[in-house]
Amino acid sequence: MNFTNILKKLSDNKKSSHSKTKVEDLFSVSSGSSGNSSSKSVLGSDLDIISYWDKKEDSGTIALINDMFLHALKWNASDIHIEPRDRVIKVRFRVDGNFLNYKDFALDKRDSIIARVKIIAYLRIDEHRLPQDGKIAYKLFWWKSVDMRVSVIPTIYWEKIVIRLLKKDDQPPKLKDLGIMPYNMVRLKTHLKDSYGMILAVGPTGSGKSTTLFSLLSQFNPEEKNISTLEDPVEYRIKWVNHTQINPAINFSFARGLRSLLRQDPDIIMVWEIRDEETAKLAVEASITGHIVFSTIHTNSATHTIQRLINLWVDPLLIASSLRMIISQRLARKLCSHCKVGYQANEKIKEYIVWRVWRYIRDKEGLKLFKPSEWWCEKCNNTWFSWRIGLYEVLEMTEKLENLMLKNASRMQLEIQAVWDGMIPIKDDALLKVVLWETSLDEILSVLGT
């Protein structure tokens, strides 16, 4: 059954006065919460999930929320924003990094919508002054399961809710599907053969760092290696890989988990994120003592990462001994293959692109680029883009870079040396994807700036 049939079935449910059985056939909900939330205020009351189906006045709200979730999944949304305003309650989806408006609801539905989300997330429905965090495990038929992280925060217009959709996948995307170009792929596969060392994926929030790490992990055979991960939350469930969920509420942090993992005889360790000094030092020490360590850091570029580690009070000597590679990345929207249109670039743009990536262009005179058509296209839901592609710069640690780092060189000096040693800057990688008709020049400028 596809999403069109599902939506039709939900529409039929709205017209029926007996929506209990049909909606339950569509969804099975189990929930959990964290932080200052409590399930006792929900269970055993007249707003219990089971008895909630029998409340005639609330049946429309249940179908409304189900309809919202189905549309978010259909549009491949990463987040759902439920935002009360002075006259309406606005619902928006974040799709490929950009917002799409879903619907505006009348203000009289505000309380029932927020209460329904709180109920299935096992949050306190009588708490309106403090933020709350919860989780929903949404099972969509037998083949589809989606985890949702729910965040509620009070605003001047009432409570705003953001729901992060975390699809449970058995296998991450393959490396070749991420948009990694051959010149970077060679470097990656070379260092995946190392017996020890640290590989970092860096970038801002939502740049695809964790997906890249899991794609790297999938290159190993879990039956031949002891692979363990520390995650928050667990997104991919790879067969024979030991996934561990971090829980700060019980003082189970990345540092504590990493310290315990080192006693589990691991070959490969993946740490979801290096956030503090203790985790950074433990990760570096683990990579020196015979383990391959993958992790992420929130920095703006590959060379910024070196300075970030030094600012976390990691000894530069240890960084030089452990760090093998830094993958800096961003995500850009891919042009819809059905509605993109070609055009001839003007002379200034052509000269700039040729100057940056001349070695990869054959026909420099007839350079053709593509852009969104801005005509209606049902294939991409009139967004003119479909999915996203990675923009990368891969820095390999070399002897010259290590010497500069030990001399406390500036970020600019490190970047010049990295380019001299063969690093392709992320802007060049992005321009090459424009030349290959994967994305548009305007999209690159919006992601990377001028």
Coordinates of C-alpha atoms in Angstrom, one line a residue:
M1 CA 0.0 0.0 0.0
N2 CA 1.6 3.3 -1.0
F3 CA 1.2 6.7 0.7
T4 CA -1.6 7.8 -1.7
N5 CA -3.8 4.9 -0.7
I6 CA -2.9 5.5 3.0
L7 CA -4.0 9.1 2.7
K8 CA -7.2 8.1 1.0
K9 CA -7.9 5.6 3.7
L10 CA -7.4 8.3 6.4
S11 CA -9.7 10.6 4.5
D12 CA -12.4 7.9 4.5
N13 CA -11.8 7.5 8.3
K14 CA -12.5 11.2 8.8
K15 CA -15.9 10.8 7.2
S16 CA -16.8 7.8 9.4
S17 CA -18.1 8.2 12.9
H18 CA -16.4 4.9 13.9
S19 CA -12.7 5.7 13.2
K20 CA -11.3 3.6 16.1
T21 CA -10.6 0.4 14.3
K22 CA -9.4 1.8 11.0
V23 CA -6.9 4.3 12.5
E24 CA -5.6 1.6 14.9
D25 CA -5.1 -0.6 11.8
L26 CA -2.9 2.2 10.3
F27 CA -0.8 2.9 13.4
S28 CA 0.7 1.3 16.4
V29 CA 2.2 3.7 18.9
S30 CA 4.6 3.1 21.8
S31 CA 6.2 5.9 23.6
G32 CA 8.9 6.9 26.1
S33 CA 10.1 10.2 27.6
S34 CA 13.1 11.7 29.1
G35 CA 14.0 14.8 31.2
N36 CA 11.3 16.2 33.5
S37 CA 8.4 14.4 31.8
S38 CA 6.2 11.8 33.5
S39 CA 3.9 9.1 32.1
K40 CA 1.9 8.8 35.3
S41 CA -0.1 11.9 34.5
V42 CA -1.4 10.2 31.3
L43 CA -1.9 6.6 32.2
G44 CA -5.0 5.8 34.2
S45 CA -6.7 9.0 33.3
D46 CA -9.5 9.7 30.8
L47 CA -6.8 10.7 28.4
D48 CA -5.1 7.3 28.4
I49 CA -4.1 6.3 24.9
I50 CA -6.5 3.4 24.9
S51 CA -9.5 5.3 26.2
Y52 CA -8.6 8.2 24.1
W53 CA -9.9 6.4 21.0
D54 CA -13.4 6.3 22.6
K55 CA -13.6 10.1 23.0
K56 CA -15.8 11.1 20.1
E57 CA -14.8 14.8 20.2
D58 CA -11.1 13.8 19.9
S59 CA -11.3 11.4 16.9
G60 CA -10.7 14.2 14.4
T61 CA -7.5 15.3 16.2
I62 CA -6.2 11.7 16.1
A63 CA -6.8 11.5 12.4
L64 CA -5.3 15.0 12.0
I65 CA -2.0 14.0 13.7
N66 CA -1.8 10.8 11.8
D67 CA -2.4 12.7 8.5
M68 CA 0.4 15.1 9.5
F69 CA 2.9 12.3 10.2
L70 CA 2.0 10.6 6.9
H71 CA 2.5 13.8 4.9
A72 CA 5.8 14.4 6.6
L73 CA 7.0 10.9 5.7
K74 CA 5.7 11.2 2.1
W75 CA 7.7 14.5 1.7
N76 CA 10.8 13.0 3.3
A77 CA 10.8 15.7 6.1
S78 CA 13.4 15.6 8.8
D79 CA 11.4 17.8 11.2
I80 CA 7.8 18.8 12.0
H81 CA 7.3 22.3 13.5
I82 CA 4.0 22.9 15.3
E83 CA 4.0 26.7 16.0
P84 CA 1.1 28.5 17.7
R85 CA 0.6 32.1 16.5
D86 CA -1.8 34.8 17.6
R87 CA -4.6 33.7 15.2
V88 CA -3.6 30.3 13.8
I89 CA -1.4 27.3 14.6
K90 CA 1.1 26.8 11.8
V91 CA 2.6 23.5 10.9
R92 CA 5.7 23.4 8.8
F93 CA 8.0 20.6 7.5
R94 CA 11.8 20.9 7.1
V95 CA 12.6 19.1 3.8
D96 CA 16.1 19.0 2.5
G97 CA 17.1 21.8 4.9
N98 CA 14.3 24.2 3.8
F99 CA 10.9 24.8 5.3
L100 CA 7.7 23.8 3.4
N101 CA 4.3 25.0 4.8
Y102 CA 2.0 22.1 5.5
K103 CA -1.2 23.6 6.9
D104 CA -2.6 26.4 9.1
F105 CA -5.1 25.3 11.7
A106 CA -7.7 27.3 13.5
L107 CA -6.7 28.5 17.0
D108 CA -9.4 26.4 18.6
K109 CA -7.6 23.2 17.6
R110 CA -4.4 24.4 19.4
D111 CA -5.0 22.7 22.8
S112 CA -6.1 19.4 21.3
I113 CA -3.2 19.1 18.8
I114 CA -0.6 19.8 21.5
A115 CA -2.3 17.5 24.0
R116 CA -2.4 14.7 21.5
V117 CA 1.3 15.0 20.7
K118 CA 2.1 15.1 24.4
I119 CA 0.0 12.0 25.1
I120 CA 1.7 9.8 22.5
A121 CA 5.1 11.1 23.7
Y122 CA 4.1 10.4 27.3
L123 CA 4.7 14.0 28.4
R124 CA 2.8 15.9 31.1
I125 CA -0.3 17.5 29.5
D126 CA -0.8 19.7 32.6
E127 CA 2.7 21.3 32.4
H128 CA 2.8 24.4 30.3
R129 CA 5.6 26.5 31.9
L130 CA 8.6 24.2 31.5
P131 CA 10.3 22.6 28.5
Q132 CA 9.7 18.9 28.0
D133 CA 11.5 16.2 25.9
G134 CA 9.9 12.9 24.9
K135 CA 10.1 10.1 22.3
I136 CA 7.7 8.3 20.1
A137 CA 8.2 4.9 18.5
Y138 CA 5.8 5.0 15.5
K139 CA 5.3 1.7 13.7
L140 CA 3.9 2.2 10.3
F141 CA 2.6 -1.2 9.1
W142 CA 5.1 -4.1 9.2
W143 CA 7.8 -2.7 7.1
K144 CA 8.1 0.9 8.3
S145 CA 9.1 2.1 11.7
V146 CA 10.0 5.7 12.6
D147 CA 11.4 7.1 15.9
M148 CA 10.4 10.6 16.8
R149 CA 12.1 12.9 19.2
V150 CA 9.7 15.5 20.6
S151 CA 10.7 18.8 22.1
V152 CA 8.2 21.1 23.7
I153 CA 9.0 24.7 24.8
P154 CA 6.7 27.5 26.0
T155 CA 6.5 30.6 23.9
I156 CA 4.4 33.8 24.3
Y157 CA 1.8 32.2 22.0
W158 CA 1.6 28.9 24.0
E159 CA 3.7 25.8 23.5
K160 CA 5.8 25.2 20.4
I161 CA 6.6 21.6 19.4
V162 CA 9.4 20.3 17.2
I163 CA 9.4 16.6 16.2
R164 CA 12.5 15.1 14.7
L165 CA 11.8 12.1 12.5
L166 CA 14.5 9.4 12.8
K167 CA 13.8 6.6 10.3
K168 CA 15.1 3.2 11.4
D169 CA 17.3 1.9 8.6
D170 CA 19.2 -1.4 8.5
Q171 CA 21.8 -0.1 6.1
P172 CA 23.3 3.4 5.6
P173 CA 23.8 4.8 2.1
K174 CA 26.7 3.5 0.2
L175 CA 29.8 5.7 -0.1
K176 CA 29.3 6.1 -3.9
D177 CA 25.8 7.5 -3.3
L178 CA 26.9 10.3 -1.0
G179 CA 28.4 12.4 -3.8
I180 CA 32.0 11.7 -2.9
M181 CA 34.2 12.4 -5.9
P182 CA 36.9 9.9 -7.1
Y183 CA 39.8 12.1 -5.9
N184 CA 38.4 12.0 -2.3
M185 CA 37.2 8.4 -2.5
V186 CA 40.8 7.2 -3.1
R187 CA 42.0 9.0 0.0
L188 CA 39.1 7.6 2.1
K189 CA 39.6 4.0 1.0
T190 CA 43.3 4.2 1.6
H191 CA 42.9 5.2 5.3
L192 CA 40.1 2.7 5.9
K193 CA 42.9 0.1 5.6
D194 CA 44.9 1.6 8.5
S195 CA 45.2 -0.5 11.6
Y196 CA 44.7 2.4 14.0
G197 CA 44.1 6.1 14.0
M198 CA 41.2 8.6 14.1
I199 CA 39.0 9.8 11.3
L200 CA 36.7 12.8 11.9
A201 CA 33.7 14.0 10.0
V202 CA 33.1 17.7 10.7
G203 CA 30.5 20.4 9.8
P204 CA 27.5 22.2 11.3
T205 CA 24.4 20.5 12.5
G206 CA 22.4 18.7 9.8
S207 CA 25.4 18.4 7.4
G208 CA 25.2 14.6 7.1
K209 CA 28.2 13.8 9.3
S210 CA 26.7 10.7 11.0
T211 CA 25.5 9.3 7.7
T212 CA 29.0 9.6 6.3
L213 CA 30.5 7.8 9.4
F214 CA 28.0 5.0 9.1
S215 CA 28.7 4.6 5.4
L216 CA 32.4 4.3 6.3
L217 CA 31.6 1.7 9.0
S218 CA 29.7 -0.3 6.5
Q219 CA 33.0 -0.9 4.6
F220 CA 34.1 -3.2 7.3
N221 CA 32.9 -6.8 7.9
P222 CA 31.3 -6.9 11.4
E223 CA 31.9 -10.6 11.6
E224 CA 35.6 -10.1 11.3
K225 CA 35.9 -7.0 13.5
N226 CA 34.5 -6.0 16.9
I227 CA 32.7 -2.8 16.0
S228 CA 31.0 -0.8 18.7
T229 CA 29.3 2.6 18.6
L230 CA 28.2 5.2 21.1
E231 CA 25.2 7.2 19.8
D232 CA 22.6 9.7 20.7
P233 CA 20.2 8.6 19.2
V234 CA 20.7 5.3 17.4
E235 CA 19.8 5.9 13.8
Y236 CA 21.1 3.0 11.8
R237 CA 21.0 -0.6 13.0
I238 CA 23.7 -2.5 11.2
K239 CA 23.8 -6.2 11.6
W240 CA 26.4 -7.5 14.0
V241 CA 27.5 -4.0 15.1
N242 CA 27.2 -3.2 18.8
H243 CA 25.1 -0.1 19.1
T244 CA 25.0 1.7 22.4
Q245 CA 22.5 4.5 23.3
I246 CA 24.0 7.3 25.5
N247 CA 21.7 8.5 28.3
P248 CA 22.9 11.7 30.0
A249 CA 19.9 11.5 32.4
I250 CA 21.6 8.6 34.3
N251 CA 25.1 10.1 33.9
F252 CA 25.9 7.7 30.9
S253 CA 27.9 10.2 28.8
F254 CA 30.1 9.7 25.8
A255 CA 33.2 9.8 28.0
R256 CA 31.9 7.2 30.4
G257 CA 30.8 4.9 27.6
L258 CA 34.1 5.3 25.7
R259 CA 36.0 4.4 28.9
S260 CA 33.9 1.2 29.3
L261 CA 34.2 0.3 25.6
L262 CA 38.0 0.2 25.8
R263 CA 37.6 -2.7 28.1
Q264 CA 35.4 -4.5 25.5
D265 CA 38.3 -5.5 23.2
P266 CA 37.1 -3.3 20.3
D267 CA 38.7 -3.1 16.9
I268 CA 36.6 -0.1 15.6
I269 CA 34.9 2.5 17.7
M270 CA 32.4 5.1 16.6
V271 CA 31.7 8.0 18.9
W272 CA 28.7 10.0 17.9
E273 CA 30.2 13.4 18.8
I274 CA 33.2 14.8 20.6
R275 CA 31.7 17.5 22.8
D276 CA 34.1 18.0 25.7
E277 CA 37.7 17.8 26.8
E278 CA 37.4 14.3 28.4
T279 CA 35.8 12.7 25.4
A280 CA 38.4 14.3 23.0
K281 CA 41.3 13.0 25.1
L282 CA 39.9 9.5 25.4
A283 CA 39.2 9.3 21.7
V284 CA 42.7 10.4 20.8
E285 CA 44.3 8.0 23.3
A286 CA 42.1 5.1 22.0
S287 CA 43.2 5.7 18.4
I288 CA 46.9 5.7 19.5
T289 CA 46.5 2.3 21.4
G290 CA 45.6 0.2 18.4
H291 CA 41.9 1.1 17.6
I292 CA 40.3 2.8 14.7
V293 CA 38.1 5.7 16.0
F294 CA 35.4 7.5 14.0
S295 CA 33.8 10.6 15.4
T296 CA 32.3 14.0 14.6
I297 CA 33.0 17.6 15.8
H298 CA 31.0 20.7 15.1
T299 CA 33.5 22.9 13.2
N300 CA 33.4 25.0 10.0
S301 CA 36.3 23.5 8.1
A302 CA 38.9 20.8 8.2
T303 CA 41.7 23.1 9.4
H304 CA 39.4 24.6 12.1
T305 CA 39.1 21.0 13.5
I306 CA 42.8 20.9 14.4
Q307 CA 42.5 24.1 16.3
R308 CA 39.3 22.9 18.0
L309 CA 41.1 19.8 19.3
I310 CA 44.0 22.0 20.6
N311 CA 41.4 24.3 22.3
L312 CA 40.0 21.2 24.0
W313 CA 43.5 20.8 25.6
V314 CA 44.5 17.8 23.6
D315 CA 48.3 17.6 23.3
P316 CA 49.4 18.5 19.7
L317 CA 51.9 15.7 19.8
L318 CA 49.0 13.2 20.4
I319 CA 46.9 14.8 17.7
A320 CA 49.8 14.4 15.2
S321 CA 50.2 10.8 16.2
S322 CA 46.5 9.8 16.1
L323 CA 44.7 11.9 13.5
R324 CA 44.6 10.4 10.0
M325 CA 41.9 12.3 8.1
I326 CA 39.3 15.0 8.5
I327 CA 36.2 15.1 6.3
S328 CA 34.6 18.5 6.2
Q329 CA 31.1 18.5 4.6
R330 CA 27.9 20.3 3.8
L331 CA 24.7 19.2 2.1
A332 CA 23.2 20.9 -1.0
R333 CA 19.9 20.2 -2.6
K334 CA 20.0 18.2 -5.8
L335 CA 18.2 19.5 -8.8
C336 CA 15.1 17.5 -9.8
S337 CA 16.1 15.5 -12.8
H338 CA 12.6 15.9 -14.3
C339 CA 12.3 19.7 -14.3
K340 CA 15.8 21.2 -14.3
V341 CA 16.6 23.4 -17.2
G342 CA 20.0 24.2 -18.8
Y343 CA 21.5 27.5 -19.7
Q344 CA 24.7 29.0 -20.9
A345 CA 26.7 30.7 -18.1
N346 CA 27.8 34.3 -18.7
E347 CA 31.5 35.1 -19.2
K348 CA 32.3 36.2 -15.7
I349 CA 30.8 33.0 -14.1
K350 CA 32.4 30.8 -16.7
E351 CA 35.8 32.4 -16.1
Y352 CA 35.5 31.9 -12.4
I353 CA 34.4 28.3 -12.6
V354 CA 37.2 27.5 -15.1
W355 CA 39.8 29.2 -12.9
R356 CA 38.8 27.1 -9.9
V357 CA 38.2 23.6 -11.5
W358 CA 39.9 23.9 -14.9
R359 CA 41.6 20.6 -14.6
Y360 CA 38.3 18.7 -14.5
I361 CA 36.6 20.5 -17.4
R362 CA 37.0 19.4 -21.0
D363 CA 34.8 21.9 -22.9
K364 CA 35.7 25.2 -21.3
E365 CA 34.0 27.3 -24.0
G366 CA 30.6 25.6 -24.2
L367 CA 30.2 25.3 -20.4
K368 CA 26.5 24.6 -19.7
L369 CA 24.9 24.8 -16.2
F370 CA 21.5 23.9 -14.9
K371 CA 19.0 25.6 -12.6
P372 CA 15.5 25.0 -11.3
S373 CA 12.7 25.4 -13.8
E374 CA 10.2 27.0 -11.4
W375 CA 7.4 25.3 -13.3
W376 CA 5.0 22.9 -11.6
C377 CA 6.5 19.4 -11.2
E378 CA 4.7 16.6 -9.4
K379 CA 7.8 14.5 -9.2
C380 CA 9.4 16.9 -6.7
N381 CA 6.2 18.3 -5.2
N382 CA 6.9 21.7 -6.9
T383 CA 10.1 22.2 -4.9
W384 CA 12.4 21.8 -8.0
F385 CA 14.9 19.8 -5.9
S386 CA 15.0 16.2 -5.0
W387 CA 17.1 14.8 -2.1
R388 CA 20.5 16.2 -1.3
I389 CA 24.1 15.7 -2.2
G390 CA 27.3 16.1 -0.1
L391 CA 30.0 18.7 -0.6
Y392 CA 33.3 17.6 0.8
E393 CA 36.9 18.6 1.5
V394 CA 39.1 15.8 2.7
L395 CA 42.3 16.7 4.7
E396 CA 45.0 14.1 5.0
M397 CA 47.5 14.6 7.8
T398 CA 51.0 14.9 6.3
E399 CA 54.4 15.4 7.9
K400 CA 54.5 19.1 6.8
L401 CA 51.0 19.7 8.4
E402 CA 52.2 18.0 11.6
N403 CA 55.2 20.2 11.8
L404 CA 53.1 23.3 11.3
M405 CA 50.7 22.2 13.9
L406 CA 53.5 21.6 16.4
K407 CA 54.7 25.2 15.7
N408 CA 51.3 26.5 16.5
A409 CA 50.6 27.7 13.0
S410 CA 47.5 29.7 12.1
R411 CA 44.5 28.2 10.4
M412 CA 45.3 30.0 7.2
Q413 CA 48.8 28.5 7.2
L414 CA 47.4 25.1 7.8
E415 CA 44.9 25.4 5.0
I416 CA 47.5 26.6 2.5
Q417 CA 49.7 23.7 3.3
A418 CA 46.8 21.2 3.1
V419 CA 45.9 22.5 -0.4
W420 CA 49.5 22.3 -1.4
D421 CA 49.5 18.6 -0.2
G422 CA 46.5 17.8 -2.4
M423 CA 43.3 18.8 -0.5
I424 CA 40.5 19.9 -2.8
P425 CA 38.7 22.8 -1.1
I426 CA 35.0 22.4 -0.5
K427 CA 34.2 25.3 -2.8
D428 CA 36.0 23.5 -5.7
D429 CA 34.1 20.3 -4.9
A430 CA 30.8 22.2 -5.0
L431 CA 31.6 24.0 -8.3
L432 CA 32.4 20.6 -9.8
K433 CA 29.0 19.3 -8.8
V434 CA 27.5 22.4 -10.5
V435 CA 29.4 21.6 -13.7
L436 CA 28.2 18.0 -13.5
W437 CA 24.6 19.3 -13.3
E438 CA 23.9 17.9 -9.9
T439 CA 23.0 21.2 -8.3
S440 CA 22.7 24.9 -9.1
L441 CA 25.1 27.8 -8.6
D442 CA 22.5 29.6 -6.5
E443 CA 22.2 26.6 -4.2
I444 CA 25.9 26.4 -3.7
L445 CA 26.0 30.1 -2.8
S446 CA 23.2 29.7 -0.3
V447 CA 25.1 26.8 1.4
L448 CA 28.7 28.0 1.3
G449 CA 28.3 31.7 0.8
T450 CA 30.4 33.8 -1.6

